[in-house]
Amino acid sequence: METHLGRREGDENLAPQSQSGKDETSSTTLDSIWIEKYRPETLDDVVGNDQVMRRLRIIAREGNMPHLMLAGPPGTGKTSSVLCLCKQLLGSRWRAYTLELNASDERTIDVIREKVKHFAKEKRDLPAGRHKIVILDEVDAMTEAAQQVTVLPQHHLFFLSMQIRRF
């Protein structure tokens, strides 16, 4: 049953309310909560670019994963698709084997290099035949020097970008 601001019954705890019953959070916060609550869990849950989704399903099934770059406008499912792929490849402990950096927040070469290097050196009990995964979201916002960072080859990289620029 729909209620105020598109919330359903049982979603009362999603946003704090004042004594007057009005939301104290912005609509952006409500949108973010809704987005996380209904984010796809598997690649079969993702609707969109059939050709890309077909390829991601093959990668998940076969486990033969190259480095990937997904580019497209905001809100088209790049991050959700990659997270679903991570879950399907790495199982229930996928978060322990995945490093996700938002390159628009962590955009300098030192931050990228240190976080990735630290993650790469950590000992993890990965599922057989699997590798750790590094996701660089909004990679187009990284500094030019940070984009040149080389990473150890035994890890898989995902680059998510809203735009591609030619140099």
CSV table of N, CA and C in Angstrom, one decimal:
chain,number,residue,atom,x,y,z
A,1,MET,N,0.8,-1.2,0.0
A,1,MET,CA,0.0,0.0,0.0
A,1,MET,C,0.9,1.2,0.0
A,2,GLU,N,0.6,2.2,-0.9
A,2,GLU,CA,1.4,3.4,-1.0
A,2,GLU,C,1.0,4.4,0.1
A,3,THR,N,2.0,5.1,0.6
A,3,THR,CA,1.7,6.1,1.6
A,3,THR,C,2.5,7.4,1.2
A,4,HIS,N,2.6,8.3,2.1
A,4,HIS,CA,3.3,9.6,1.9
A,4,HIS,C,4.7,9.4,1.2
A,5,LEU,N,5.0,10.1,0.2
A,5,LEU,CA,6.3,10.1,-0.5
A,5,LEU,C,6.6,8.8,-1.1
A,6,GLY,N,5.6,8.0,-1.5
A,6,GLY,CA,5.8,6.8,-2.2
A,6,GLY,C,6.3,5.7,-1.3
A,7,ARG,N,6.3,5.9,0.0
A,7,ARG,CA,6.7,4.8,0.9
A,7,ARG,C,5.6,3.8,1.1
A,8,ARG,N,5.9,2.6,1.3
A,8,ARG,CA,4.9,1.6,1.6
A,8,ARG,C,4.8,1.4,3.1
A,9,GLU,N,3.6,0.8,3.5
A,9,GLU,CA,3.5,0.5,4.9
A,9,GLU,C,4.7,-0.4,5.3
A,10,GLY,N,5.2,-0.1,6.5
A,10,GLY,CA,6.3,-0.9,7.0
A,10,GLY,C,7.7,-0.2,6.7
A,11,ASP,N,7.6,0.9,5.9
A,11,ASP,CA,8.9,1.6,5.6
A,11,ASP,C,9.0,2.9,6.6
A,12,GLU,N,8.3,2.9,7.7
A,12,GLU,CA,8.2,4.1,8.5
A,12,GLU,C,9.6,4.5,9.0
A,13,ASN,N,10.5,3.5,9.2
A,13,ASN,CA,11.8,3.8,9.8
A,13,ASN,C,12.8,4.3,8.8
A,14,LEU,N,12.4,4.5,7.5
A,14,LEU,CA,13.4,4.9,6.5
A,14,LEU,C,13.9,6.3,6.7
A,15,ALA,N,13.1,7.2,7.2
A,15,ALA,CA,13.5,8.6,7.4
A,15,ALA,C,12.9,9.1,8.7
A,16,PRO,N,13.8,9.8,9.5
A,16,PRO,CA,13.3,10.4,10.7
A,16,PRO,C,12.2,11.4,10.5
A,17,GLN,N,11.2,11.5,11.4
A,17,GLN,CA,10.2,12.5,11.2
A,17,GLN,C,10.2,13.4,12.5
A,18,SER,N,9.8,14.6,12.3
A,18,SER,CA,9.7,15.6,13.4
A,18,SER,C,8.4,15.3,14.1
A,19,GLN,N,8.1,16.1,15.2
A,19,GLN,CA,6.9,15.9,16.0
A,19,GLN,C,5.7,16.2,15.1
A,20,SER,N,5.8,17.1,14.1
A,20,SER,CA,4.7,17.4,13.3
A,20,SER,C,4.4,16.3,12.2
A,21,GLY,N,5.3,15.3,12.1
A,21,GLY,CA,5.1,14.2,11.2
A,21,GLY,C,5.7,14.5,9.8
A,22,LYS,N,6.4,15.7,9.7
A,22,LYS,CA,7.1,16.0,8.4
A,22,LYS,C,8.5,15.4,8.4
A,23,ASP,N,8.9,15.0,7.2
A,23,ASP,CA,10.2,14.4,7.1
A,23,ASP,C,11.3,15.5,7.4
A,24,GLU,N,12.3,15.1,8.1
A,24,GLU,CA,13.4,16.0,8.4
A,24,GLU,C,14.6,15.8,7.4
A,25,THR,N,14.5,14.8,6.5
A,25,THR,CA,15.5,14.6,5.5
A,25,THR,C,15.1,15.1,4.2
A,26,SER,N,16.1,15.3,3.3
A,26,SER,CA,15.8,15.8,2.0
A,26,SER,C,15.3,14.6,1.1
A,27,SER,N,14.7,15.0,0.0
A,27,SER,CA,14.2,13.9,-0.9
A,27,SER,C,15.4,13.1,-1.4
A,28,THR,N,16.6,13.7,-1.5
A,28,THR,CA,17.7,13.0,-2.0
A,28,THR,C,18.0,11.8,-1.0
A,29,THR,N,18.0,12.1,0.3
A,29,THR,CA,18.2,11.0,1.2
A,29,THR,C,17.2,9.9,1.1
A,30,LEU,N,15.9,10.3,0.9
A,30,LEU,CA,14.9,9.3,0.7
A,30,LEU,C,15.1,8.5,-0.5
A,31,ASP,N,15.5,9.2,-1.6
A,31,ASP,CA,15.8,8.5,-2.9
A,31,ASP,C,16.9,7.5,-2.7
A,32,SER,N,18.0,8.0,-1.9
A,32,SER,CA,19.1,7.1,-1.7
A,32,SER,C,18.7,5.8,-1.0
A,33,ILE,N,17.9,6.0,0.1
A,33,ILE,CA,17.5,4.8,0.8
A,33,ILE,C,16.6,3.9,-0.1
A,34,TRP,N,15.7,4.5,-0.8
A,34,TRP,CA,14.9,3.7,-1.7
A,34,TRP,C,15.8,2.9,-2.7
A,35,ILE,N,16.8,3.6,-3.3
A,35,ILE,CA,17.7,3.0,-4.3
A,35,ILE,C,18.4,1.8,-3.7
A,36,GLU,N,18.9,2.0,-2.5
A,36,GLU,CA,19.6,0.9,-1.8
A,36,GLU,C,18.7,-0.3,-1.5
A,37,LYS,N,17.5,0.0,-1.0
A,37,LYS,CA,16.5,-1.0,-0.6
A,37,LYS,C,16.1,-1.9,-1.8
A,38,TYR,N,16.0,-1.2,-3.0
A,38,TYR,CA,15.5,-2.0,-4.2
A,38,TYR,C,16.6,-2.2,-5.2
A,39,ARG,N,17.8,-2.1,-4.8
A,39,ARG,CA,19.0,-2.3,-5.7
A,39,ARG,C,18.9,-3.8,-6.1
A,40,PRO,N,19.2,-4.1,-7.4
A,40,PRO,CA,19.1,-5.5,-7.8
A,40,PRO,C,20.2,-6.4,-7.1
A,41,GLU,N,19.8,-7.6,-6.8
A,41,GLU,CA,20.7,-8.5,-6.1
A,41,GLU,C,21.5,-9.5,-7.1
A,42,THR,N,20.9,-9.8,-8.2
A,42,THR,CA,21.6,-10.7,-9.2
A,42,THR,C,21.5,-10.0,-10.6
A,43,LEU,N,22.4,-10.5,-11.5
A,43,LEU,CA,22.4,-9.9,-12.8
A,43,LEU,C,21.0,-10.1,-13.5
A,44,ASP,N,20.3,-11.2,-13.1
A,44,ASP,CA,19.0,-11.4,-13.7
A,44,ASP,C,18.0,-10.4,-13.3
A,45,ASP,N,18.2,-9.7,-12.2
A,45,ASP,CA,17.4,-8.6,-11.7
A,45,ASP,C,17.6,-7.3,-12.4
A,46,VAL,N,18.7,-7.2,-13.1
A,46,VAL,CA,19.0,-5.9,-13.7
A,46,VAL,C,18.3,-5.8,-15.1
A,47,VAL,N,17.6,-4.7,-15.3
A,47,VAL,CA,16.9,-4.5,-16.6
A,47,VAL,C,17.7,-3.4,-17.3
A,48,GLY,N,17.9,-3.7,-18.6
A,48,GLY,CA,18.6,-2.6,-19.4
A,48,GLY,C,19.5,-3.3,-20.5
A,49,ASN,N,20.4,-2.6,-20.9
A,49,ASN,CA,21.3,-2.9,-22.0
A,49,ASN,C,21.5,-4.4,-22.2
A,50,ASP,N,20.7,-5.0,-23.0
A,50,ASP,CA,20.7,-6.5,-23.1
A,50,ASP,C,22.0,-7.1,-23.5
A,51,GLN,N,22.7,-6.4,-24.4
A,51,GLN,CA,24.0,-7.0,-24.9
A,51,GLN,C,25.0,-7.0,-23.7
A,52,VAL,N,25.1,-5.9,-23.0
A,52,VAL,CA,26.1,-5.8,-21.9
A,52,VAL,C,25.7,-6.8,-20.8
A,53,MET,N,24.4,-6.9,-20.5
A,53,MET,CA,23.9,-7.8,-19.4
A,53,MET,C,24.2,-9.3,-19.8
A,54,ARG,N,24.0,-9.6,-21.1
A,54,ARG,CA,24.3,-10.9,-21.6
A,54,ARG,C,25.7,-11.3,-21.4
A,55,ARG,N,26.6,-10.3,-21.7
A,55,ARG,CA,28.1,-10.6,-21.5
A,55,ARG,C,28.4,-10.7,-20.0
A,56,LEU,N,27.9,-9.9,-19.2
A,56,LEU,CA,28.1,-10.0,-17.7
A,56,LEU,C,27.6,-11.3,-17.2
A,57,ARG,N,26.5,-11.8,-17.7
A,57,ARG,CA,26.0,-13.1,-17.2
A,57,ARG,C,27.0,-14.3,-17.6
A,58,ILE,N,27.5,-14.1,-18.8
A,58,ILE,CA,28.5,-15.1,-19.3
A,58,ILE,C,29.8,-15.1,-18.4
A,59,ILE,N,30.2,-13.9,-18.1
A,59,ILE,CA,31.4,-13.8,-17.2
A,59,ILE,C,31.1,-14.4,-15.9
A,60,ALA,N,29.9,-14.1,-15.3
A,60,ALA,CA,29.5,-14.7,-14.0
A,60,ALA,C,29.5,-16.2,-14.1
A,61,ARG,N,29.0,-16.8,-15.2
A,61,ARG,CA,28.8,-18.2,-15.3
A,61,ARG,C,30.2,-18.9,-15.5
A,62,GLU,N,31.0,-18.3,-16.4
A,62,GLU,CA,32.3,-18.9,-16.7
A,62,GLU,C,33.4,-18.5,-15.7
A,63,GLY,N,33.3,-17.4,-15.1
A,63,GLY,CA,34.3,-17.0,-14.1
A,63,GLY,C,35.6,-16.4,-14.8
A,64,ASN,N,35.5,-16.3,-16.1
A,64,ASN,CA,36.7,-15.7,-16.9
A,64,ASN,C,36.4,-14.2,-17.1
A,65,MET,N,37.0,-13.4,-16.1
A,65,MET,CA,36.7,-12.0,-16.1
A,65,MET,C,37.8,-11.1,-16.5
A,66,PRO,N,37.7,-10.3,-17.5
A,66,PRO,CA,38.7,-9.3,-17.9
A,66,PRO,C,38.5,-8.1,-17.1
A,67,HIS,N,39.5,-7.1,-17.2
A,67,HIS,CA,39.3,-5.8,-16.7
A,67,HIS,C,38.2,-5.2,-17.5
A,68,LEU,N,37.3,-4.4,-16.9
A,68,LEU,CA,36.1,-3.9,-17.6
A,68,LEU,C,36.0,-2.4,-17.4
A,69,MET,N,35.5,-1.7,-18.4
A,69,MET,CA,35.1,-0.3,-18.2
A,69,MET,C,33.6,-0.2,-18.7
A,70,LEU,N,32.8,0.3,-17.8
A,70,LEU,CA,31.4,0.6,-18.1
A,70,LEU,C,31.2,2.1,-18.1
A,71,ALA,N,30.7,2.6,-19.2
A,71,ALA,CA,30.4,4.0,-19.3
A,71,ALA,C,29.0,4.3,-19.7
A,72,GLY,N,28.4,5.4,-19.1
A,72,GLY,CA,27.1,5.8,-19.4
A,72,GLY,C,26.6,6.8,-18.5
A,73,PRO,N,25.4,7.4,-18.8
A,73,PRO,CA,24.9,8.4,-17.9
A,73,PRO,C,24.6,7.9,-16.5
A,74,PRO,N,24.5,8.9,-15.5
A,74,PRO,CA,24.2,8.5,-14.2
A,74,PRO,C,22.8,7.8,-14.1
A,75,GLY,N,22.7,6.8,-13.3
A,75,GLY,CA,21.4,6.1,-13.0
A,75,GLY,C,21.1,5.0,-14.0
A,76,THR,N,22.1,4.6,-14.8
A,76,THR,CA,21.8,3.6,-15.9
A,76,THR,C,22.1,2.2,-15.4
A,77,GLY,N,22.6,2.0,-14.2
A,77,GLY,CA,22.9,0.7,-13.6
A,77,GLY,C,24.3,0.2,-13.7
A,78,LYS,N,25.2,1.0,-13.9
A,78,LYS,CA,26.6,0.6,-14.0
A,78,LYS,C,27.1,0.0,-12.7
A,79,THR,N,27.0,0.7,-11.6
A,79,THR,CA,27.4,0.2,-10.3
A,79,THR,C,26.6,-1.0,-9.9
A,80,SER,N,25.3,-0.9,-10.0
A,80,SER,CA,24.4,-2.0,-9.6
A,80,SER,C,24.8,-3.3,-10.4
A,81,SER,N,25.1,-3.2,-11.7
A,81,SER,CA,25.4,-4.4,-12.5
A,81,SER,C,26.7,-5.0,-12.0
A,82,VAL,N,27.7,-4.1,-11.7
A,82,VAL,CA,29.0,-4.6,-11.3
A,82,VAL,C,28.9,-5.3,-9.9
A,83,LEU,N,28.1,-4.7,-9.0
A,83,LEU,CA,28.0,-5.3,-7.7
A,83,LEU,C,27.3,-6.6,-7.7
A,84,CYS,N,26.3,-6.7,-8.6
A,84,CYS,CA,25.6,-8.0,-8.8
A,84,CYS,C,26.6,-9.1,-9.4
A,85,LEU,N,27.5,-8.7,-10.3
A,85,LEU,CA,28.5,-9.6,-10.8
A,85,LEU,C,29.5,-10.0,-9.7
A,86,CYS,N,29.9,-9.1,-8.8
A,86,CYS,CA,30.8,-9.4,-7.7
A,86,CYS,C,30.1,-10.4,-6.8
A,87,LYS,N,28.8,-10.2,-6.5
A,87,LYS,CA,28.1,-11.2,-5.6
A,87,LYS,C,28.1,-12.6,-6.3
A,88,GLN,N,27.8,-12.6,-7.6
A,88,GLN,CA,27.7,-13.9,-8.2
A,88,GLN,C,29.0,-14.6,-8.4
A,89,LEU,N,30.1,-13.8,-8.6
A,89,LEU,CA,31.4,-14.4,-8.7
A,89,LEU,C,32.0,-14.8,-7.4
A,90,LEU,N,31.8,-14.0,-6.3
A,90,LEU,CA,32.5,-14.2,-5.1
A,90,LEU,C,31.7,-14.8,-3.9
A,91,GLY,N,30.4,-14.9,-4.1
A,91,GLY,CA,29.6,-15.5,-3.1
A,91,GLY,C,29.2,-14.6,-2.0
A,92,SER,N,28.8,-15.2,-0.8
A,92,SER,CA,28.3,-14.4,0.3
A,92,SER,C,29.3,-13.5,0.9
A,93,ARG,N,30.6,-13.8,0.8
A,93,ARG,CA,31.6,-12.9,1.4
A,93,ARG,C,32.2,-11.9,0.4
A,94,TRP,N,31.4,-11.6,-0.7
A,94,TRP,CA,31.9,-10.7,-1.7
A,94,TRP,C,32.4,-9.4,-1.3
A,95,ARG,N,31.8,-8.8,-0.2
A,95,ARG,CA,32.3,-7.5,0.3
A,95,ARG,C,33.8,-7.6,0.8
A,96,ALA,N,34.2,-8.7,1.3
A,96,ALA,CA,35.5,-8.9,1.8
A,96,ALA,C,36.5,-9.0,0.7
A,97,TYR,N,36.1,-9.3,-0.5
A,97,TYR,CA,37.0,-9.5,-1.6
A,97,TYR,C,36.9,-8.4,-2.6
A,98,THR,N,36.1,-7.3,-2.3
A,98,THR,CA,35.9,-6.2,-3.2
A,98,THR,C,36.3,-4.9,-2.6
A,99,LEU,N,37.0,-4.1,-3.3
A,99,LEU,CA,37.3,-2.7,-2.9
A,99,LEU,C,36.6,-1.8,-3.8
A,100,GLU,N,35.7,-1.0,-3.3
A,100,GLU,CA,35.0,0.0,-4.1
A,100,GLU,C,35.4,1.4,-3.7
A,101,LEU,N,36.0,2.1,-4.6
A,101,LEU,CA,36.4,3.5,-4.4
A,101,LEU,C,35.6,4.4,-5.3
A,102,ASN,N,35.1,5.5,-4.7
A,102,ASN,CA,34.4,6.5,-5.5
A,102,ASN,C,35.5,7.5,-5.9
A,103,ALA,N,35.9,7.5,-7.1
A,103,ALA,CA,37.0,8.3,-7.6
A,103,ALA,C,36.8,9.8,-7.6
A,104,SER,N,35.5,10.2,-7.5
A,104,SER,CA,35.3,11.6,-7.4
A,104,SER,C,35.6,12.1,-6.0
A,105,ASP,N,35.5,11.2,-5.0
A,105,ASP,CA,35.9,11.6,-3.6
A,105,ASP,C,37.3,11.3,-3.3
A,106,GLU,N,37.8,10.2,-3.9
A,106,GLU,CA,39.2,9.8,-3.6
A,106,GLU,C,40.0,9.8,-4.9
A,107,ARG,N,40.3,11.0,-5.3
A,107,ARG,CA,40.8,11.2,-6.7
A,107,ARG,C,42.3,11.3,-6.9
A,108,THR,N,43.0,11.5,-5.8
A,108,THR,CA,44.5,11.7,-6.0
A,108,THR,C,45.2,10.4,-6.1
A,109,ILE,N,46.4,10.5,-6.7
A,109,ILE,CA,47.2,9.3,-7.0
A,109,ILE,C,47.6,8.6,-5.7
A,110,ASP,N,47.9,9.4,-4.7
A,110,ASP,CA,48.3,8.8,-3.4
A,110,ASP,C,47.2,8.0,-2.7
A,111,VAL,N,46.0,8.6,-2.7
A,111,VAL,CA,44.9,7.9,-2.1
A,111,VAL,C,44.6,6.6,-2.9
A,112,ILE,N,44.5,6.7,-4.2
A,112,ILE,CA,44.3,5.5,-5.0
A,112,ILE,C,45.4,4.4,-4.8
A,113,ARG,N,46.6,4.9,-4.9
A,113,ARG,CA,47.7,3.9,-4.8
A,113,ARG,C,47.8,3.2,-3.4
A,114,GLU,N,47.6,4.0,-2.4
A,114,GLU,CA,47.7,3.4,-1.0
A,114,GLU,C,46.5,2.5,-0.7
A,115,LYS,N,45.3,2.9,-1.0
A,115,LYS,CA,44.2,2.0,-0.8
A,115,LYS,C,44.2,0.7,-1.6
A,116,VAL,N,44.6,0.8,-2.9
A,116,VAL,CA,44.6,-0.3,-3.7
A,116,VAL,C,45.8,-1.2,-3.3
A,117,LYS,N,46.9,-0.6,-3.0
A,117,LYS,CA,48.1,-1.4,-2.6
A,117,LYS,C,47.8,-2.2,-1.3
A,118,HIS,N,47.2,-1.5,-0.3
A,118,HIS,CA,46.8,-2.1,1.0
A,118,HIS,C,45.9,-3.3,0.7
A,119,PHE,N,44.9,-3.1,-0.1
A,119,PHE,CA,43.9,-4.1,-0.4
A,119,PHE,C,44.5,-5.3,-1.1
A,120,ALA,N,45.4,-5.0,-2.0
A,120,ALA,CA,46.1,-6.1,-2.8
A,120,ALA,C,46.9,-7.0,-1.9
A,121,LYS,N,47.5,-6.4,-0.9
A,121,LYS,CA,48.4,-7.1,0.0
A,121,LYS,C,47.7,-7.9,1.1
A,122,GLU,N,46.5,-7.6,1.4
A,122,GLU,CA,45.7,-8.3,2.4
A,122,GLU,C,45.5,-9.7,2.0
A,123,LYS,N,45.7,-10.6,3.0
A,123,LYS,CA,45.5,-12.1,2.7
A,123,LYS,C,44.0,-12.3,2.9
A,124,ARG,N,43.4,-13.0,1.9
A,124,ARG,CA,42.0,-13.3,1.9
A,124,ARG,C,41.9,-14.8,1.4
A,125,ASP,N,40.9,-15.5,2.0
A,125,ASP,CA,40.6,-16.8,1.5
A,125,ASP,C,39.6,-16.8,0.4
A,126,LEU,N,40.0,-16.5,-0.8
A,126,LEU,CA,39.1,-16.4,-1.9
A,126,LEU,C,38.6,-17.7,-2.4
A,127,PRO,N,37.4,-17.7,-3.0
A,127,PRO,CA,36.9,-19.0,-3.6
A,127,PRO,C,37.9,-19.4,-4.7
A,128,ALA,N,38.0,-20.7,-4.9
A,128,ALA,CA,38.9,-21.3,-5.9
A,128,ALA,C,38.8,-20.6,-7.2
A,129,GLY,N,39.9,-20.2,-7.8
A,129,GLY,CA,39.9,-19.6,-9.2
A,129,GLY,C,39.4,-18.2,-9.2
A,130,ARG,N,39.2,-17.5,-8.1
A,130,ARG,CA,38.7,-16.2,-8.1
A,130,ARG,C,39.7,-15.2,-7.6
A,131,HIS,N,39.5,-13.9,-8.0
A,131,HIS,CA,40.5,-12.9,-7.6
A,131,HIS,C,39.7,-11.8,-6.9
A,132,LYS,N,40.5,-10.9,-6.2
A,132,LYS,CA,39.9,-9.8,-5.6
A,132,LYS,C,39.4,-8.8,-6.7
A,133,ILE,N,38.5,-8.0,-6.4
A,133,ILE,CA,38.0,-7.0,-7.4
A,133,ILE,C,38.1,-5.6,-6.9
A,134,VAL,N,38.6,-4.7,-7.7
A,134,VAL,CA,38.7,-3.3,-7.4
A,134,VAL,C,37.7,-2.5,-8.3
A,135,ILE,N,36.8,-1.8,-7.7
A,135,ILE,CA,35.8,-1.0,-8.5
A,135,ILE,C,36.2,0.5,-8.3
A,136,LEU,N,36.4,1.2,-9.4
A,136,LEU,CA,36.7,2.6,-9.3
A,136,LEU,C,35.5,3.3,-10.0
A,137,ASP,N,34.6,3.8,-9.1
A,137,ASP,CA,33.4,4.4,-9.6
A,137,ASP,C,33.7,5.9,-9.9
A,138,GLU,N,33.0,6.4,-10.9
A,138,GLU,CA,33.2,7.8,-11.3
A,138,GLU,C,34.7,8.1,-11.7
A,139,VAL,N,35.3,7.2,-12.4
A,139,VAL,CA,36.7,7.3,-12.7
A,139,VAL,C,37.0,8.5,-13.5
A,140,ASP,N,36.1,9.0,-14.2
A,140,ASP,CA,36.3,10.2,-15.1
A,140,ASP,C,36.6,11.4,-14.2
A,141,ALA,N,36.3,11.4,-12.9
A,141,ALA,CA,36.6,12.5,-12.0
A,141,ALA,C,38.0,12.4,-11.4
A,142,MET,N,38.8,11.3,-11.7
A,142,MET,CA,40.1,11.2,-11.1
A,142,MET,C,41.1,12.2,-11.7
A,143,THR,N,42.1,12.5,-11.0
A,143,THR,CA,43.2,13.4,-11.6
A,143,THR,C,43.9,12.6,-12.6
A,144,GLU,N,44.5,13.2,-13.6
A,144,GLU,CA,45.2,12.6,-14.6
A,144,GLU,C,46.3,11.6,-14.1
A,145,ALA,N,47.0,12.1,-13.1
A,145,ALA,CA,48.1,11.3,-12.5
A,145,ALA,C,47.5,10.0,-11.9
A,146,ALA,N,46.4,10.1,-11.2
A,146,ALA,CA,45.8,9.0,-10.5
A,146,ALA,C,45.3,8.0,-11.6
A,147,GLN,N,44.9,8.4,-12.8
A,147,GLN,CA,44.5,7.5,-13.8
A,147,GLN,C,45.6,6.7,-14.3
A,148,GLN,N,46.9,7.1,-14.1
A,148,GLN,CA,48.0,6.4,-14.6
A,148,GLN,C,48.6,5.3,-13.6
A,149,VAL,N,47.9,5.2,-12.4
A,149,VAL,CA,48.4,4.2,-11.4
A,149,VAL,C,48.3,2.8,-12.0
A,150,THR,N,49.4,2.1,-11.9
A,150,THR,CA,49.3,0.7,-12.3
A,150,THR,C,49.0,-0.2,-11.1
A,151,VAL,N,48.3,-1.2,-11.3
A,151,VAL,CA,47.8,-2.1,-10.2
A,151,VAL,C,48.3,-3.5,-10.5
A,152,LEU,N,48.4,-4.2,-9.4
A,152,LEU,CA,48.9,-5.6,-9.6
A,152,LEU,C,48.0,-6.4,-10.5
A,153,PRO,N,48.5,-7.2,-11.4
A,153,PRO,CA,47.7,-7.9,-12.4
A,153,PRO,C,46.8,-9.0,-11.9
A,154,GLN,N,47.0,-9.5,-10.7
A,154,GLN,CA,46.2,-10.6,-10.3
A,154,GLN,C,44.8,-10.1,-9.7
A,155,HIS,N,44.5,-8.9,-9.9
A,155,HIS,CA,43.2,-8.4,-9.5
A,155,HIS,C,42.4,-7.9,-10.7
A,156,HIS,N,41.1,-8.0,-10.6
A,156,HIS,CA,40.3,-7.5,-11.7
A,156,HIS,C,39.8,-6.1,-11.3
A,157,LEU,N,39.8,-5.3,-12.4
A,157,LEU,CA,39.4,-3.9,-12.2
A,157,LEU,C,38.1,-3.6,-13.0
A,158,PHE,N,37.3,-2.8,-12.4
A,158,PHE,CA,36.1,-2.2,-13.0
A,158,PHE,C,36.2,-0.7,-13.0
A,159,PHE,N,36.1,-0.1,-14.1
A,159,PHE,CA,36.1,1.4,-14.2
A,159,PHE,C,34.7,1.8,-14.6
A,160,LEU,N,34.1,2.6,-13.7
A,160,LEU,CA,32.7,3.1,-14.0
A,160,LEU,C,32.8,4.6,-14.3
A,161,SER,N,32.3,5.0,-15.4
A,161,SER,CA,32.4,6.4,-15.8
A,161,SER,C,31.1,7.0,-16.4
A,162,MET,N,30.9,8.2,-16.2
A,162,MET,CA,29.8,8.9,-16.8
A,162,MET,C,30.1,9.4,-18.2
A,163,GLN,N,31.4,9.7,-18.4
A,163,GLN,CA,31.8,10.2,-19.8
A,163,GLN,C,33.2,9.7,-20.1
A,164,ILE,N,33.4,9.6,-21.4
A,164,ILE,CA,34.7,9.2,-21.9
A,164,ILE,C,35.3,10.3,-22.7
A,165,ARG,N,36.5,10.7,-22.3
A,165,ARG,CA,37.2,11.8,-23.1
A,165,ARG,C,38.3,11.3,-23.8
A,166,ARG,N,38.5,11.8,-25.0
A,166,ARG,CA,39.7,11.4,-25.8
A,166,ARG,C,40.8,12.4,-25.6
A,167,PHE,N,42.0,11.9,-25.5
A,167,PHE,CA,43.2,12.8,-25.2
A,167,PHE,C,44.0,12.9,-26.5
